[in-house]
Short mmCIF file of C-alpha atoms and ligand atoms in Angstrom, two decimals:
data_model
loop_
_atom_site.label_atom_id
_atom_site.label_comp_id
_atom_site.label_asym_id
_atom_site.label_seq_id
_atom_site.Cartn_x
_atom_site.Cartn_y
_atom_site.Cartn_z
CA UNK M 1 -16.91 -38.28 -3.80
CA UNK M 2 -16.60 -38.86 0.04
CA UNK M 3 -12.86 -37.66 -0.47
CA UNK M 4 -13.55 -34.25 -2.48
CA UNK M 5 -16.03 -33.55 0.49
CA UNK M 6 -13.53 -33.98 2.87
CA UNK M 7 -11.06 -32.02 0.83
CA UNK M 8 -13.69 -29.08 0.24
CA UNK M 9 -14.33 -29.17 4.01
CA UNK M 10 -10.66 -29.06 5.05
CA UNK M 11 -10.32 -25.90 2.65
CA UNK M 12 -13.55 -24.70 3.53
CA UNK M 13 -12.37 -24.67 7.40
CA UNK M 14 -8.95 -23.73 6.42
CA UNK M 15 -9.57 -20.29 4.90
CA UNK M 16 -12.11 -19.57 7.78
CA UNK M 17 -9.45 -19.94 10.09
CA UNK M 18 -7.13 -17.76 8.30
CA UNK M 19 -7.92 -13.87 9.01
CA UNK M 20 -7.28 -11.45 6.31
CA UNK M 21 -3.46 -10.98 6.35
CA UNK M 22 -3.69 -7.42 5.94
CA UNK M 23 -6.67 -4.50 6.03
CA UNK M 24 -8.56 -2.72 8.72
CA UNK M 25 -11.35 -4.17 10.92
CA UNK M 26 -13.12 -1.87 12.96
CA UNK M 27 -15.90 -3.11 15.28
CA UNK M 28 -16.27 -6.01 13.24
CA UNK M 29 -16.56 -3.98 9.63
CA UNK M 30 -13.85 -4.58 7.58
CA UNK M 31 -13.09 -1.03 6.04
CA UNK M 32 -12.78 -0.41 2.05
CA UNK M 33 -12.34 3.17 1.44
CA UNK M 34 -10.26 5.36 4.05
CA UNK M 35 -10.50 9.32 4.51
CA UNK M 36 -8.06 11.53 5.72
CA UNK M 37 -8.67 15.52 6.83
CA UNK M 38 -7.03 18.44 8.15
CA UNK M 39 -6.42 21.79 8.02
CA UNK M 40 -3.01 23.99 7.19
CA UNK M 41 -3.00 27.47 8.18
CA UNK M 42 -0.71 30.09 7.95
CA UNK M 43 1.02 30.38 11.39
CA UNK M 44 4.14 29.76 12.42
CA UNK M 45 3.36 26.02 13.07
CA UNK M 46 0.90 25.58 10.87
CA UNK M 47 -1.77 24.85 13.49
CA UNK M 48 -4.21 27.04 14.59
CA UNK M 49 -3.15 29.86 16.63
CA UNK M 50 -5.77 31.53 19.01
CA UNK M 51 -3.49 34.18 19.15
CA UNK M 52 -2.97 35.34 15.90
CA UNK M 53 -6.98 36.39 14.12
CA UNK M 54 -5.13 37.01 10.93
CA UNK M 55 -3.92 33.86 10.48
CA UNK M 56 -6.11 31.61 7.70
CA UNK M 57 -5.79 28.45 5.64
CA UNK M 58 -2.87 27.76 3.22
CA UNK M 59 -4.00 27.18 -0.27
CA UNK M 60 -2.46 24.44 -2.59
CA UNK M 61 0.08 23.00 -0.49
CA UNK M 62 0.93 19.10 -1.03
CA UNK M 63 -0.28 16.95 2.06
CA UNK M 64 1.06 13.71 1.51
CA UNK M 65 0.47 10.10 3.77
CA UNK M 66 3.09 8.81 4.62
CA UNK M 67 3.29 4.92 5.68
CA UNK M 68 5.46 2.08 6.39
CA UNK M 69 7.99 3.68 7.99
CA UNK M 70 8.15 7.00 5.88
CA UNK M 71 8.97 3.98 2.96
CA UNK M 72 5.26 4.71 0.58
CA UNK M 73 3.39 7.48 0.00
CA UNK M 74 -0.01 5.89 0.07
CA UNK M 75 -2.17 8.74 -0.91
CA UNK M 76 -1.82 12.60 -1.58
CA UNK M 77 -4.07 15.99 -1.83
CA UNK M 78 -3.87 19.80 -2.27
CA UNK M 79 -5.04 22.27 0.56
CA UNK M 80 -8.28 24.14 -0.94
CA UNK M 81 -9.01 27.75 -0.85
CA UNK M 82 -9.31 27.80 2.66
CA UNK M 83 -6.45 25.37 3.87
CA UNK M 84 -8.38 22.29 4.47
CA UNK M 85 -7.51 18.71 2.64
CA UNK M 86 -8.73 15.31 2.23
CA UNK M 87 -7.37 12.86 1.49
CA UNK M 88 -9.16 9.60 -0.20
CA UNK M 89 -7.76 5.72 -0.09
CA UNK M 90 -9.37 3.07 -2.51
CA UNK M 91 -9.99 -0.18 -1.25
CA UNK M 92 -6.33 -1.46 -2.55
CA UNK M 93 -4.38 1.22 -0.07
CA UNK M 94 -6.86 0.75 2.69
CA UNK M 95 -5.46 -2.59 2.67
CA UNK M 96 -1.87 -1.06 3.43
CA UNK M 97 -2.83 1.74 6.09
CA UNK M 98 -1.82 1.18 9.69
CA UNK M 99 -2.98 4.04 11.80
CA UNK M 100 -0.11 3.52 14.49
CA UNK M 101 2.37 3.77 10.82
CA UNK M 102 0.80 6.05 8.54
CA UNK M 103 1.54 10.16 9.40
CA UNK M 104 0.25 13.11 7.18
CA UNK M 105 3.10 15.23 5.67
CA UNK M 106 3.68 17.96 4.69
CA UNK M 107 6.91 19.06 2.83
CA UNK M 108 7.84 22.62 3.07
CA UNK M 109 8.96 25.12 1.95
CA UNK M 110 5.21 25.31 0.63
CA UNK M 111 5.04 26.40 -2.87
CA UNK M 112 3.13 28.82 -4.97
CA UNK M 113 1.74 30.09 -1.59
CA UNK M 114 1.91 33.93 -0.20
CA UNK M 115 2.46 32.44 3.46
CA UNK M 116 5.53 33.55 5.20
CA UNK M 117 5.09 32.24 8.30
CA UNK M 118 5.50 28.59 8.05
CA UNK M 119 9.41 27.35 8.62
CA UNK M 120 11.07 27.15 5.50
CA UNK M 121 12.92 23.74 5.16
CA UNK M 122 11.65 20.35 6.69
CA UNK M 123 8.28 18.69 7.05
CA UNK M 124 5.38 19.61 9.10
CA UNK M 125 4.02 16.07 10.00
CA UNK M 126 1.45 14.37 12.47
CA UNK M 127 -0.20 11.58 13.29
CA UNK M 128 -4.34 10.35 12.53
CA UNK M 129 -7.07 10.12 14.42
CA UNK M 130 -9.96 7.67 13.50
CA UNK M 131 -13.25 9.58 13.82
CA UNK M 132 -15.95 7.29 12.49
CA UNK M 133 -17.10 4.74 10.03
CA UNK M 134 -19.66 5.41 7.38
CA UNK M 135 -21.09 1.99 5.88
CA UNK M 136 -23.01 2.22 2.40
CA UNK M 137 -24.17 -0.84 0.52
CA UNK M 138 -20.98 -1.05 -1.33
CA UNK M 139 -18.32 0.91 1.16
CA UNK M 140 -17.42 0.99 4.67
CA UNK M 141 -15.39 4.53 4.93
CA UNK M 142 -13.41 4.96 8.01
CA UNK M 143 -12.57 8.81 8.59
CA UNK M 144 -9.43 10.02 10.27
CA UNK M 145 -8.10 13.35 11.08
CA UNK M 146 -4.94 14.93 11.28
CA UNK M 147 -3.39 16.01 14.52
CA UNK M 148 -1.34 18.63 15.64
CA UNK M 149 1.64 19.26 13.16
CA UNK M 150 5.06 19.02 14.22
CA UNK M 151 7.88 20.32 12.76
CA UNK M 152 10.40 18.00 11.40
CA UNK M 153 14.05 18.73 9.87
CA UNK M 154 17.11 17.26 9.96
CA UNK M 155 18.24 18.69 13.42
CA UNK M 156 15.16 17.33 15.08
CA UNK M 157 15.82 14.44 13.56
CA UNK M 158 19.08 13.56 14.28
CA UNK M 159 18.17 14.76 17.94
CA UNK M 160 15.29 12.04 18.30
CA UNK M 161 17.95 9.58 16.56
CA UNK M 162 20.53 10.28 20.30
CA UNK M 163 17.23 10.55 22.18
CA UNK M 164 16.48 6.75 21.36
CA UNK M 165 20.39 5.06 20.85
CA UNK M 166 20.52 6.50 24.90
CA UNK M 167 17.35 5.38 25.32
CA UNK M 168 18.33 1.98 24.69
CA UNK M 169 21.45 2.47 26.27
CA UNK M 170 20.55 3.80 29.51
CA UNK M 171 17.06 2.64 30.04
CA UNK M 172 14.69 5.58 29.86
CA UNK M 173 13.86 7.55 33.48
CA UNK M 174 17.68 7.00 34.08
CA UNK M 175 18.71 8.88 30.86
CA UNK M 176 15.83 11.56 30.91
CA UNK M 177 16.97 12.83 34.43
CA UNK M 178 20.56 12.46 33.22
CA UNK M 179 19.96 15.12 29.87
CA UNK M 180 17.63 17.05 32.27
CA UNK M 181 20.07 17.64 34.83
CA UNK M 182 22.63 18.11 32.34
CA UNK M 183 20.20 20.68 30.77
CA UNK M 184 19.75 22.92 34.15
CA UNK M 185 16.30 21.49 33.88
CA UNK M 186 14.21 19.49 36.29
CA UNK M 187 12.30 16.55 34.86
CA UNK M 188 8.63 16.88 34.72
CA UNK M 189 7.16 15.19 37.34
CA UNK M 190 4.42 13.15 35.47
CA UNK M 191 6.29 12.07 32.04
CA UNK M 192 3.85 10.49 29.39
CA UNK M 193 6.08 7.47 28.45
CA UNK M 194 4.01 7.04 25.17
CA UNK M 195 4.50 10.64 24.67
CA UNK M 196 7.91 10.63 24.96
CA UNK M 197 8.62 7.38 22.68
CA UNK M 198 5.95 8.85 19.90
CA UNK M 199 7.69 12.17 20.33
CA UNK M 200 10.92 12.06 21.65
CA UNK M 201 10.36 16.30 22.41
CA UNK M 202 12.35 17.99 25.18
CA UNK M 203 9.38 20.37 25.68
CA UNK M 204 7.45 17.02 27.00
CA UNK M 205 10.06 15.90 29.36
CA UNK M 206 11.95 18.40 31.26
CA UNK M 207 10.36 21.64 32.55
CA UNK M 208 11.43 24.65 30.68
C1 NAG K 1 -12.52 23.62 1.81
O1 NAG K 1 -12.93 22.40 2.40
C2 NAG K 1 -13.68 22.56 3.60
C3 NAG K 1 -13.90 21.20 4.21
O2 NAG K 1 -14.44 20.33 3.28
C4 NAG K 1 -14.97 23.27 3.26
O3 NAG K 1 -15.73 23.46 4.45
C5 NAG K 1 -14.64 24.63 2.64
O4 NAG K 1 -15.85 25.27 2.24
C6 NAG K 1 -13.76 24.42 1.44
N1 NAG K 1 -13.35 25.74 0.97
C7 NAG K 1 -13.55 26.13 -0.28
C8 NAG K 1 -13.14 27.52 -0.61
O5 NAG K 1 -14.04 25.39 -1.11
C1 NAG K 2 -13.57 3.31 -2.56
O1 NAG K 2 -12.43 3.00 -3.35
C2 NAG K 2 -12.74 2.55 -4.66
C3 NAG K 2 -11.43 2.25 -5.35
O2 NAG K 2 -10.75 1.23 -4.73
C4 NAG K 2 -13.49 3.61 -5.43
O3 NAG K 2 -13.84 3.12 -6.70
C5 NAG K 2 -14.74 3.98 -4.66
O4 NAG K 2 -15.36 5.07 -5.33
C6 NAG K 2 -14.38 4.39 -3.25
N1 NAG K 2 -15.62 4.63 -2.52
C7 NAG K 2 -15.83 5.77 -1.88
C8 NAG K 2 -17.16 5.86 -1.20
O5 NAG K 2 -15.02 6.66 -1.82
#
């Protein structure tokens, strides 16, 4: 008897030591259900665009999340009428989603749509934002919103892919100034390091 106490305790204290291996925590409320919105308009970046008034939301494009290193697609929606999307996670993917990981995407060209503007090839992609929790009884939703897209295709990519190998190489104020100067261009005098490593974007590091 004395022995199955003792063994009940040590699994008792066992699996209270042991956090859950995976899932969100936020302020203490572990998170079942997660939301993801944005909006897609028609402009040339797919963003909003002060400047253009005739520019509105892209209807029925595929918005995709995108986690694990681009490796799962952990949830998916269609744009509505106006261009906006949501996109909902059960409790099983909320276990999966890492906000540093996970990036909305959207694969273009964008089909069955009038819009012209938007590049043709690529992905338009971004990161998430959390915005709040909502607990119910039975849920605790945590909402996230898109950021601003980005436009990803091959070229960029293989760019960002000598941006980081000479990154390593050369240590990174050393190379920056190096394909700044080589560029005409003067480095920016106050360079975002986590912008640079998120974004590895030559707009963001040398002044043009
Ligand atoms: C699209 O979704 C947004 C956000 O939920 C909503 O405000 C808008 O009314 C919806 N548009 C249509 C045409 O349903
Ligand atoms: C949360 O996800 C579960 C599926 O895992 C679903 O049944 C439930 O309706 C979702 N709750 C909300 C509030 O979206």
């Amino acid at each position: 008897m004395a022995s199955h106490t003792m063994l009940l305790l040590a699994v008792l204290c066992v699996s209270a030591a042991t956090p859950l291996a995976h899932g969100l925590i936020i302020n203490g409320i572990t998170i079942t259900n997660i939301t993801i919105t944005g909006l897609l308009v028609c402009s040339e970046t797919g963003n909003v665009d002060p400047s253009c008034s005739s520019c509105s939301g892209v209807p029925g494009a595929l918005v995709q999340l995108s986690c694990m290193g681009g490796q799962t697609t952990l949830g998916q929606a269609l744009t509505n009428l106006t261009g906006f999307y949501k996109i909902a996670l059960g409790t099983v993917d909320s276990l999966l989603f890492d906000a540093s990981d996970c990036k909305v995407v959207i694969p273009l060209p964008v089909v069955g749509t009038s819009c012209a503007l938007l590049p043709p090839t690529g992905n338009l992609q971004t990161t998430v934002t959390l915005v709040g929790v909502v607990q119910t009884l039975l849920s605790a939703i945590a909402n996230f919103v898109a950021g601003h897209l980005t436009w990803v295709h091959w070229l960029t990519t293989i760019i960002s892919l000598v941006f980081k190998l000479l990154h390593s190489v050369y240590g990174l104020f050393g190379f920056l100034e190096k394909v700044c100067v080589f560029l005409g261009l003067d480095l920016h005098d106050v360079v975002s390091l986590q912008e640079v490593t998120a974004r590895y974007d030559l707009g963001v590091i040398c002044k043009m």
